PDB file of C-alpha atoms and ligand atoms in Angstrom:
ATOM      1  CA  MET A  29      65.371 103.554 135.978  1.00  0.00           C
ATOM      2  CA  ARG A  30      65.867 101.578 132.792  1.00  0.00           C
ATOM      3  CA  LYS A  31      67.145  98.050 133.428  1.00  0.00           C
ATOM      4  CA  LYS A  32      70.037  96.581 131.433  1.00  0.00           C
ATOM      5  CA  ILE A  33      69.299  92.976 130.522  1.00  0.00           C
ATOM      6  CA  VAL A  34      71.160  90.219 128.740  1.00  0.00           C
ATOM      7  CA  ALA A  35      68.810  87.295 128.125  1.00  0.00           C
ATOM      8  CA  GLY A  36      69.616  83.941 126.541  1.00  0.00           C
ATOM      9  CA  ASN A  37      67.149  82.207 124.273  1.00  0.00           C
ATOM     10  CA  TRP A  38      68.199  78.565 124.069  1.00  0.00           C
ATOM     11  CA  LYS A  39      65.419  77.756 121.567  1.00  0.00           C
ATOM     12  CA  MET A  40      65.083  73.999 120.939  1.00  0.00           C
ATOM     13  CA  ASN A  41      68.613  73.111 121.989  1.00  0.00           C
ATOM     14  CA  THR A  42      70.180  70.982 124.746  1.00  0.00           C
ATOM     15  CA  THR A  43      68.896  67.942 126.629  1.00  0.00           C
ATOM     16  CA  VAL A  44      67.827  68.542 130.224  1.00  0.00           C
ATOM     17  CA  ALA A  45      71.233  67.372 131.510  1.00  0.00           C
ATOM     18  CA  GLU A  46      73.084  69.614 129.058  1.00  0.00           C
ATOM     19  CA  GLY A  47      70.822  72.529 129.950  1.00  0.00           C
ATOM     20  CA  VAL A  48      71.507  72.116 133.666  1.00  0.00           C
ATOM     21  CA  GLU A  49      75.251  72.036 132.960  1.00  0.00           C
ATOM     22  CA  LEU A  50      74.965  75.190 130.865  1.00  0.00           C
ATOM     23  CA  ALA A  51      72.943  76.948 133.579  1.00  0.00           C
ATOM     24  CA  LYS A  52      75.534  75.992 136.200  1.00  0.00           C
ATOM     25  CA  ALA A  53      78.321  77.299 133.989  1.00  0.00           C
ATOM     26  CA  VAL A  54      76.456  80.602 133.578  1.00  0.00           C
ATOM     27  CA  VAL A  55      75.971  80.848 137.361  1.00  0.00           C
ATOM     28  CA  ALA A  56      79.667  80.113 137.958  1.00  0.00           C
ATOM     29  CA  LYS A  57      80.693  83.056 135.769  1.00  0.00           C
ATOM     30  CA  SER A  58      77.838  85.398 136.672  1.00  0.00           C
ATOM     31  CA  ALA A  59      79.744  87.106 139.476  1.00  0.00           C
ATOM     32  CA  GLU A  60      81.989  88.697 136.817  1.00  0.00           C
ATOM     33  CA  VAL A  61      79.011  90.535 135.328  1.00  0.00           C
ATOM     34  CA  PRO A  62      78.371  94.092 136.607  1.00  0.00           C
ATOM     35  CA  ALA A  63      75.673  94.164 139.290  1.00  0.00           C
ATOM     36  CA  ASP A  64      73.431  96.469 137.251  1.00  0.00           C
ATOM     37  CA  VAL A  65      73.110  93.959 134.395  1.00  0.00           C
ATOM     38  CA  THR A  66      70.244  91.484 134.835  1.00  0.00           C
ATOM     39  CA  LEU A  67      71.028  88.027 133.448  1.00  0.00           C
ATOM     40  CA  ILE A  68      68.203  85.796 132.247  1.00  0.00           C
ATOM     41  CA  VAL A  69      68.327  82.324 130.711  1.00  0.00           C
ATOM     42  CA  GLY A  70      65.397  81.311 128.509  1.00  0.00           C
ATOM     43  CA  THR A  71      64.990  77.548 128.302  1.00  0.00           C
ATOM     44  CA  PRO A  72      62.604  74.956 126.863  1.00  0.00           C
ATOM     45  CA  PHE A  73      59.638  74.072 129.128  1.00  0.00           C
ATOM     46  CA  THR A  74      61.160  70.679 129.998  1.00  0.00           C
ATOM     47  CA  HIS A  75      64.208  72.392 131.476  1.00  0.00           C
ATOM     48  CA  LEU A  76      62.503  74.994 133.651  1.00  0.00           C
ATOM     49  CA  CYS A  77      62.268  73.054 136.935  1.00  0.00           C
ATOM     50  CA  PRO A  78      65.794  71.617 137.001  1.00  0.00           C
ATOM     51  CA  VAL A  79      67.311  74.852 135.716  1.00  0.00           C
ATOM     52  CA  ALA A  80      65.380  76.807 138.396  1.00  0.00           C
ATOM     53  CA  GLU A  81      67.082  74.537 140.926  1.00  0.00           C
ATOM     54  CA  ALA A  82      70.512  75.140 139.364  1.00  0.00           C
ATOM     55  CA  LEU A  83      69.965  78.931 139.465  1.00  0.00           C
ATOM     56  CA  LYS A  84      68.867  79.037 143.120  1.00  0.00           C
ATOM     57  CA  GLY A  85      70.800  81.588 145.161  1.00  0.00           C
ATOM     58  CA  SER A  86      72.350  83.143 142.058  1.00  0.00           C
ATOM     59  CA  LYS A  87      71.598  86.441 140.313  1.00  0.00           C
ATOM     60  CA  VAL A  88      70.520  84.627 137.144  1.00  0.00           C
ATOM     61  CA  GLU A  89      66.778  84.766 136.393  1.00  0.00           C
ATOM     62  CA  LEU A  90      64.775  82.175 134.471  1.00  0.00           C
ATOM     63  CA  SER A  91      62.498  82.549 131.450  1.00  0.00           C
ATOM     64  CA  ALA A  92      60.320  80.298 129.347  1.00  0.00           C
ATOM     65  CA  GLU A  93      60.311  80.750 125.569  1.00  0.00           C
ATOM     66  CA  ASN A  94      56.522  80.829 125.188  1.00  0.00           C
ATOM     67  CA  CYS A  95      53.277  80.159 127.031  1.00  0.00           C
ATOM     68  CA  ALA A  96      49.739  79.202 126.061  1.00  0.00           C
ATOM     69  CA  ASP A  97      47.038  81.669 125.010  1.00  0.00           C
ATOM     70  CA  LYS A  98      44.522  79.817 127.204  1.00  0.00           C
ATOM     71  CA  GLU A  99      44.324  79.718 130.968  1.00  0.00           C
ATOM     72  CA  LYS A 100      43.900  75.940 131.455  1.00  0.00           C
ATOM     73  CA  GLY A 101      41.934  72.918 130.348  1.00  0.00           C
ATOM     74  CA  ALA A 102      41.673  70.661 127.317  1.00  0.00           C
ATOM     75  CA  TYR A 103      44.547  72.056 125.221  1.00  0.00           C
ATOM     76  CA  THR A 104      46.747  69.019 124.724  1.00  0.00           C
ATOM     77  CA  GLY A 105      50.427  69.807 124.499  1.00  0.00           C
ATOM     78  CA  GLU A 106      50.163  73.396 125.704  1.00  0.00           C
ATOM     79  CA  VAL A 107      51.896  74.886 128.744  1.00  0.00           C
ATOM     80  CA  SER A 108      50.094  77.645 130.615  1.00  0.00           C
ATOM     81  CA  ALA A 109      51.529  80.826 132.103  1.00  0.00           C
ATOM     82  CA  ALA A 110      50.538  79.544 135.570  1.00  0.00           C
ATOM     83  CA  MET A 111      52.524  76.356 134.949  1.00  0.00           C
ATOM     84  CA  VAL A 112      55.545  78.374 133.844  1.00  0.00           C
ATOM     85  CA  ALA A 113      55.302  80.546 136.957  1.00  0.00           C
ATOM     86  CA  SER A 114      55.006  77.456 139.174  1.00  0.00           C
ATOM     87  CA  THR A 115      58.446  76.243 138.033  1.00  0.00           C
ATOM     88  CA  GLY A 116      60.158  79.278 139.526  1.00  0.00           C
ATOM     89  CA  ALA A 117      60.541  81.067 136.190  1.00  0.00           C
ATOM     90  CA  SER A 118      59.890  84.794 136.391  1.00  0.00           C
ATOM     91  CA  TRP A 119      59.797  85.622 132.668  1.00  0.00           C
ATOM     92  CA  THR A 120      58.545  84.386 129.359  1.00  0.00           C
ATOM     93  CA  ILE A 121      59.589  85.324 125.850  1.00  0.00           C
ATOM     94  CA  LEU A 122      56.527  85.995 123.649  1.00  0.00           C
ATOM     95  CA  GLY A 123      56.086  86.680 119.950  1.00  0.00           C
ATOM     96  CA  HIS A 124      59.486  85.450 118.819  1.00  0.00           C
ATOM     97  CA  SER A 125      59.658  85.561 115.021  1.00  0.00           C
ATOM     98  CA  GLU A 126      60.126  81.794 114.899  1.00  0.00           C
ATOM     99  CA  ARG A 127      56.799  81.394 116.739  1.00  0.00           C
ATOM    100  CA  ARG A 128      55.123  83.931 114.450  1.00  0.00           C
ATOM    101  CA  GLN A 129      56.584  82.301 111.316  1.00  0.00           C
ATOM    102  CA  TYR A 130      56.348  78.565 112.044  1.00  0.00           C
ATOM    103  CA  TYR A 131      53.535  78.283 114.606  1.00  0.00           C
ATOM    104  CA  GLY A 132      50.987  80.821 113.429  1.00  0.00           C
ATOM    105  CA  GLU A 133      51.373  83.168 116.344  1.00  0.00           C
ATOM    106  CA  THR A 134      49.069  86.106 115.618  1.00  0.00           C
ATOM    107  CA  ASP A 135      48.778  89.478 117.325  1.00  0.00           C
ATOM    108  CA  GLU A 136      45.425  88.305 118.799  1.00  0.00           C
ATOM    109  CA  LYS A 137      47.046  85.243 120.381  1.00  0.00           C
ATOM    110  CA  LEU A 138      49.905  87.378 121.642  1.00  0.00           C
ATOM    111  CA  VAL A 139      47.483  89.700 123.404  1.00  0.00           C
ATOM    112  CA  GLU A 140      45.995  86.689 125.227  1.00  0.00           C
ATOM    113  CA  LYS A 141      49.415  85.244 126.037  1.00  0.00           C
ATOM    114  CA  THR A 142      50.656  88.580 127.350  1.00  0.00           C
ATOM    115  CA  LYS A 143      47.528  88.994 129.511  1.00  0.00           C
ATOM    116  CA  LEU A 144      47.980  85.550 131.039  1.00  0.00           C
ATOM    117  CA  ALA A 145      51.722  85.947 131.553  1.00  0.00           C
ATOM    118  CA  LEU A 146      51.217  89.261 133.379  1.00  0.00           C
ATOM    119  CA  ALA A 147      48.275  87.912 135.390  1.00  0.00           C
ATOM    120  CA  ASN A 148      50.539  85.123 136.609  1.00  0.00           C
ATOM    121  CA  GLY A 149      53.295  87.495 137.646  1.00  0.00           C
ATOM    122  CA  LEU A 150      55.630  86.773 134.744  1.00  0.00           C
ATOM    123  CA  GLY A 151      57.667  89.460 133.061  1.00  0.00           C
ATOM    124  CA  VAL A 152      57.308  89.428 129.286  1.00  0.00           C
ATOM    125  CA  ILE A 153      60.108  89.726 126.741  1.00  0.00           C
ATOM    126  CA  PHE A 154      58.012  90.773 123.758  1.00  0.00           C
ATOM    127  CA  CYS A 155      59.694  90.316 120.368  1.00  0.00           C
ATOM    128  CA  VAL A 156      59.203  92.369 117.226  1.00  0.00           C
ATOM    129  CA  GLY A 157      61.161  92.571 113.981  1.00  0.00           C
ATOM    130  CA  GLU A 158      60.881  92.811 110.218  1.00  0.00           C
ATOM    131  CA  ASN A 159      61.882  90.160 107.676  1.00  0.00           C
ATOM    132  CA  LEU A 160      64.280  90.723 104.796  1.00  0.00           C
ATOM    133  CA  ASP A 161      61.586  91.544 102.198  1.00  0.00           C
ATOM    134  CA  GLU A 162      60.062  94.109 104.531  1.00  0.00           C
ATOM    135  CA  ARG A 163      63.451  95.714 105.163  1.00  0.00           C
ATOM    136  CA  GLU A 164      64.309  95.799 101.473  1.00  0.00           C
ATOM    137  CA  ALA A 165      60.936  97.400 100.752  1.00  0.00           C
ATOM    138  CA  GLY A 166      61.738 100.077 103.327  1.00  0.00           C
ATOM    139  CA  LYS A 167      58.844  99.003 105.571  1.00  0.00           C
ATOM    140  CA  HIS A 168      60.849  98.153 108.691  1.00  0.00           C
ATOM    141  CA  PHE A 169      59.710 101.111 110.768  1.00  0.00           C
ATOM    142  CA  ASP A 170      56.057 100.452 109.898  1.00  0.00           C
ATOM    143  CA  VAL A 171      56.263  96.711 110.595  1.00  0.00           C
ATOM    144  CA  VAL A 172      57.845  97.152 113.997  1.00  0.00           C
ATOM    145  CA  THR A 173      55.486 100.000 114.891  1.00  0.00           C
ATOM    146  CA  ASP A 174      52.439  97.906 113.922  1.00  0.00           C
ATOM    147  CA  GLN A 175      53.643  94.814 115.808  1.00  0.00           C
ATOM    148  CA  THR A 176      54.265  96.873 118.937  1.00  0.00           C
ATOM    149  CA  LYS A 177      50.933  98.706 118.805  1.00  0.00           C
ATOM    150  CA  ALA A 178      48.868  95.622 117.914  1.00  0.00           C
ATOM    151  CA  VAL A 179      49.794  93.886 121.155  1.00  0.00           C
ATOM    152  CA  LEU A 180      51.124  96.340 123.718  1.00  0.00           C
ATOM    153  CA  TYR A 181      48.506  99.058 123.135  1.00  0.00           C
ATOM    154  CA  ASN A 182      45.984  96.667 124.768  1.00  0.00           C
ATOM    155  CA  PHE A 183      47.755  97.104 128.091  1.00  0.00           C
ATOM    156  CA  THR A 184      48.248  99.797 130.708  1.00  0.00           C
ATOM    157  CA  ALA A 185      51.217 101.916 131.687  1.00  0.00           C
ATOM    158  CA  GLU A 186      51.440  99.866 134.919  1.00  0.00           C
ATOM    159  CA  ASP A 187      51.630  96.661 132.878  1.00  0.00           C
ATOM    160  CA  MET A 188      54.565  98.111 130.936  1.00  0.00           C
ATOM    161  CA  ALA A 189      56.717  97.940 134.087  1.00  0.00           C
ATOM    162  CA  LYS A 190      56.727  94.144 133.551  1.00  0.00           C
ATOM    163  CA  VAL A 191      57.376  94.248 129.802  1.00  0.00           C
ATOM    164  CA  VAL A 192      60.662  94.310 127.934  1.00  0.00           C
ATOM    165  CA  ILE A 193      60.715  94.697 124.146  1.00  0.00           C
ATOM    166  CA  ALA A 194      63.224  92.815 121.996  1.00  0.00           C
ATOM    167  CA  TYR A 195      63.898  94.095 118.488  1.00  0.00           C
ATOM    168  CA  GLU A 196      65.057  91.163 116.409  1.00  0.00           C
ATOM    169  CA  PRO A 197      65.332  91.727 112.653  1.00  0.00           C
ATOM    170  CA  VAL A 198      64.442  88.311 111.195  1.00  0.00           C
ATOM    171  CA  TRP A 199      67.220  88.573 108.597  1.00  0.00           C
ATOM    172  CA  ALA A 200      69.788  88.818 111.395  1.00  0.00           C
ATOM    173  CA  ILE A 201      68.606  85.857 113.475  1.00  0.00           C
ATOM    174  CA  GLY A 202      70.994  82.922 113.327  1.00  0.00           C
ATOM    175  CA  THR A 203      72.410  84.185 110.033  1.00  0.00           C
ATOM    176  CA  GLY A 204      75.632  85.729 111.266  1.00  0.00           C
ATOM    177  CA  LYS A 205      74.416  89.038 109.758  1.00  0.00           C
ATOM    178  CA  THR A 206      74.009  91.574 112.521  1.00  0.00           C
ATOM    179  CA  ALA A 207      72.168  94.830 112.085  1.00  0.00           C
ATOM    180  CA  THR A 208      74.661  97.662 112.284  1.00  0.00           C
ATOM    181  CA  ALA A 209      74.574  99.577 115.532  1.00  0.00           C
ATOM    182  CA  GLU A 210      72.999 102.490 113.621  1.00  0.00           C
ATOM    183  CA  GLN A 211      70.295 100.289 112.031  1.00  0.00           C
ATOM    184  CA  ALA A 212      69.422  98.853 115.431  1.00  0.00           C
ATOM    185  CA  GLU A 213      69.504 102.219 117.197  1.00  0.00           C
ATOM    186  CA  GLU A 214      67.103 103.913 114.772  1.00  0.00           C
ATOM    187  CA  ILE A 215      64.539 101.140 115.241  1.00  0.00           C
ATOM    188  CA  HIS A 216      64.972 101.149 119.026  1.00  0.00           C
ATOM    189  CA  ALA A 217      64.395 104.902 119.076  1.00  0.00           C
ATOM    190  CA  CYS A 218      61.280 104.385 116.946  1.00  0.00           C
ATOM    191  CA  ILE A 219      59.938 101.706 119.320  1.00  0.00           C
ATOM    192  CA  ARG A 220      60.578 103.987 122.297  1.00  0.00           C
ATOM    193  CA  LYS A 221      58.556 106.698 120.583  1.00  0.00           C
ATOM    194  CA  VAL A 222      55.694 104.250 119.933  1.00  0.00           C
ATOM    195  CA  VAL A 223      55.729 103.409 123.648  1.00  0.00           C
ATOM    196  CA  ALA A 224      55.832 107.125 124.569  1.00  0.00           C
ATOM    197  CA  ASP A 225      52.885 107.964 122.295  1.00  0.00           C
ATOM    198  CA  LYS A 226      50.594 105.645 124.236  1.00  0.00           C
ATOM    199  CA  PHE A 227      52.050 105.394 127.720  1.00  0.00           C
ATOM    200  CA  GLY A 228      53.904 108.676 128.158  1.00  0.00           C
ATOM    201  CA  ALA A 229      57.515 109.808 128.202  1.00  0.00           C
ATOM    202  CA  GLN A 230      58.413 108.307 131.576  1.00  0.00           C
ATOM    203  CA  VAL A 231      57.214 104.786 130.719  1.00  0.00           C
ATOM    204  CA  ALA A 232      59.129 104.987 127.434  1.00  0.00           C
ATOM    205  CA  GLU A 233      62.243 106.233 129.217  1.00  0.00           C
ATOM    206  CA  ASP A 234      62.034 103.317 131.667  1.00  0.00           C
ATOM    207  CA  MET A 235      61.330 100.662 129.007  1.00  0.00           C
ATOM    208  CA  THR A 236      64.152  98.192 128.429  1.00  0.00           C
ATOM    209  CA  ILE A 237      64.554  97.515 124.711  1.00  0.00           C
ATOM    210  CA  LEU A 238      66.865  94.651 123.747  1.00  0.00           C
ATOM    211  CA  TYR A 239      68.547  93.923 120.441  1.00  0.00           C
ATOM    212  CA  GLY A 240      68.622  90.345 119.124  1.00  0.00           C
ATOM    213  CA  GLY A 241      70.089  88.795 116.001  1.00  0.00           C
ATOM    214  CA  SER A 242      73.585  87.321 115.747  1.00  0.00           C
ATOM    215  CA  CYS A 243      74.729  89.245 118.795  1.00  0.00           C
ATOM    216  CA  LYS A 244      78.116  87.917 119.924  1.00  0.00           C
ATOM    217  CA  PRO A 245      81.078  88.942 122.085  1.00  0.00           C
ATOM    218  CA  SER A 246      82.762  90.648 119.129  1.00  0.00           C
ATOM    219  CA  ASN A 247      79.865  92.989 118.302  1.00  0.00           C
ATOM    220  CA  ALA A 248      77.981  93.411 121.602  1.00  0.00           C
ATOM    221  CA  LYS A 249      79.998  96.381 122.839  1.00  0.00           C
ATOM    222  CA  GLU A 250      79.233  98.553 119.835  1.00  0.00           C
ATOM    223  CA  ILE A 251      75.544  97.605 119.850  1.00  0.00           C
ATOM    224  CA  PHE A 252      75.076  98.134 123.596  1.00  0.00           C
ATOM    225  CA  ALA A 253      76.795 101.530 123.386  1.00  0.00           C
ATOM    226  CA  GLN A 254      73.765 102.949 121.543  1.00  0.00           C
ATOM    227  CA  PRO A 255      71.550 105.205 123.687  1.00  0.00           C
ATOM    228  CA  ASP A 256      68.306 103.299 123.073  1.00  0.00           C
ATOM    229  CA  ILE A 257      69.742  99.774 123.252  1.00  0.00           C
ATOM    230  CA  ASP A 258      69.514  98.327 126.748  1.00  0.00           C
ATOM    231  CA  GLY A 259      70.942  94.852 126.234  1.00  0.00           C
ATOM    232  CA  GLY A 260      70.423  91.784 124.122  1.00  0.00           C
ATOM    233  CA  LEU A 261      68.362  88.699 123.464  1.00  0.00           C
ATOM    234  CA  ILE A 262      70.964  86.113 122.581  1.00  0.00           C
ATOM    235  CA  GLY A 263      70.330  82.881 120.670  1.00  0.00           C
ATOM    236  CA  GLY A 264      73.312  80.911 119.356  1.00  0.00           C
ATOM    237  CA  ALA A 265      75.895  82.616 121.570  1.00  0.00           C
ATOM    238  CA  ALA A 266      73.820  81.830 124.700  1.00  0.00           C
ATOM    239  CA  LEU A 267      74.569  78.135 124.254  1.00  0.00           C
ATOM    240  CA  LYS A 268      78.161  78.748 125.386  1.00  0.00           C
ATOM    241  CA  ALA A 269      78.390  80.139 128.925  1.00  0.00           C
ATOM    242  CA  GLU A 270      81.674  81.871 128.092  1.00  0.00           C
ATOM    243  CA  ASP A 271      80.227  83.763 125.132  1.00  0.00           C
ATOM    244  CA  PHE A 272      76.997  84.599 126.942  1.00  0.00           C
ATOM    245  CA  ILE A 273      78.893  86.069 129.878  1.00  0.00           C
ATOM    246  CA  ALA A 274      81.336  87.872 127.579  1.00  0.00           C
ATOM    247  CA  ILE A 275      78.325  89.542 125.913  1.00  0.00           C
ATOM    248  CA  ALA A 276      76.924  90.519 129.322  1.00  0.00           C
ATOM    249  CA  MET A 277      80.278  92.045 130.217  1.00  0.00           C
ATOM    250  CA  SER A 278      80.228  94.217 127.118  1.00  0.00           C
ATOM    251  CA  TYR A 279      78.599  97.090 128.963  1.00  0.00           C
TER     252      TYR A 279
HETATM  253  P1  LIG B 324      70.679  84.491 117.367  1.00  0.00           P
HETATM  254  O1  LIG B 324      69.154  84.426 117.836  1.00  0.00           O
HETATM  255  O2  LIG B 324      71.450  85.217 118.428  1.00  0.00           O
HETATM  256  O3  LIG B 324      71.114  83.057 117.222  1.00  0.00           O
HETATM  257  O4  LIG B 324      70.694  85.224 116.056  1.00  0.00           O
HETATM  258  C1  LIG B 324      68.563  85.480 118.522  1.00  0.00           C
HETATM  259  C2  LIG B 324      67.114  85.143 118.821  1.00  0.00           C
HETATM  260  O5  LIG B 324      66.436  84.617 117.933  1.00  0.00           O
HETATM  261  O6  LIG B 324      66.621  85.395 119.932  1.00  0.00           O
END
């Protein structure tokens, strides 16, 4: 059965105290969300432990926004998948376009990160998406296909049970420009086919594929109504508990 997920990506926002408040506000409203919708909050590393505490006993799950491509050792400033798992987080976002664009995240590094995340029991929210030039050049299907294959084709069908894909067109992230429901749906269907080609029809059918990019309460319903869209990865609107929950209630 394909899971419906609404995941927040707080990015580099909120102090620890503000993050804990936000998490508590999400928990307080989470009962309103249908039981079949999984709620996840993705927070900076510094927030994971206290937010894990704030989420205890609730239905809200916790994610990191990244993890290291090395297991452990002399890698100053890095945070390993094992460390993330030890906070109580059960997910990590990997391959976000901001990581690819600003921090040199390559497909090779993402393979290592994904391996380590899965080995440490974390679910992976794996992000793909084309930039504006690529879309205007008509390359969006190829870009997303290549990004998906380059990383996920190194894994097994069993691994895919712990992977969620997030399609986030770079031109729609934080810009207020959302992909139309049709634009998103055709890419989601393409990603599902890429998954089916390697892992089979059932794995593809069960794969949760999220849309991200200026998703908000006013447009979530139309986006989530598409057959291949199984929820959202929410940036800006996840910083307000009310908006985040309103998006999750758009199913
Ligand atoms: P946005 O970000 O909702 O602020 O556009 C989405 C994301 O980057 O995950």
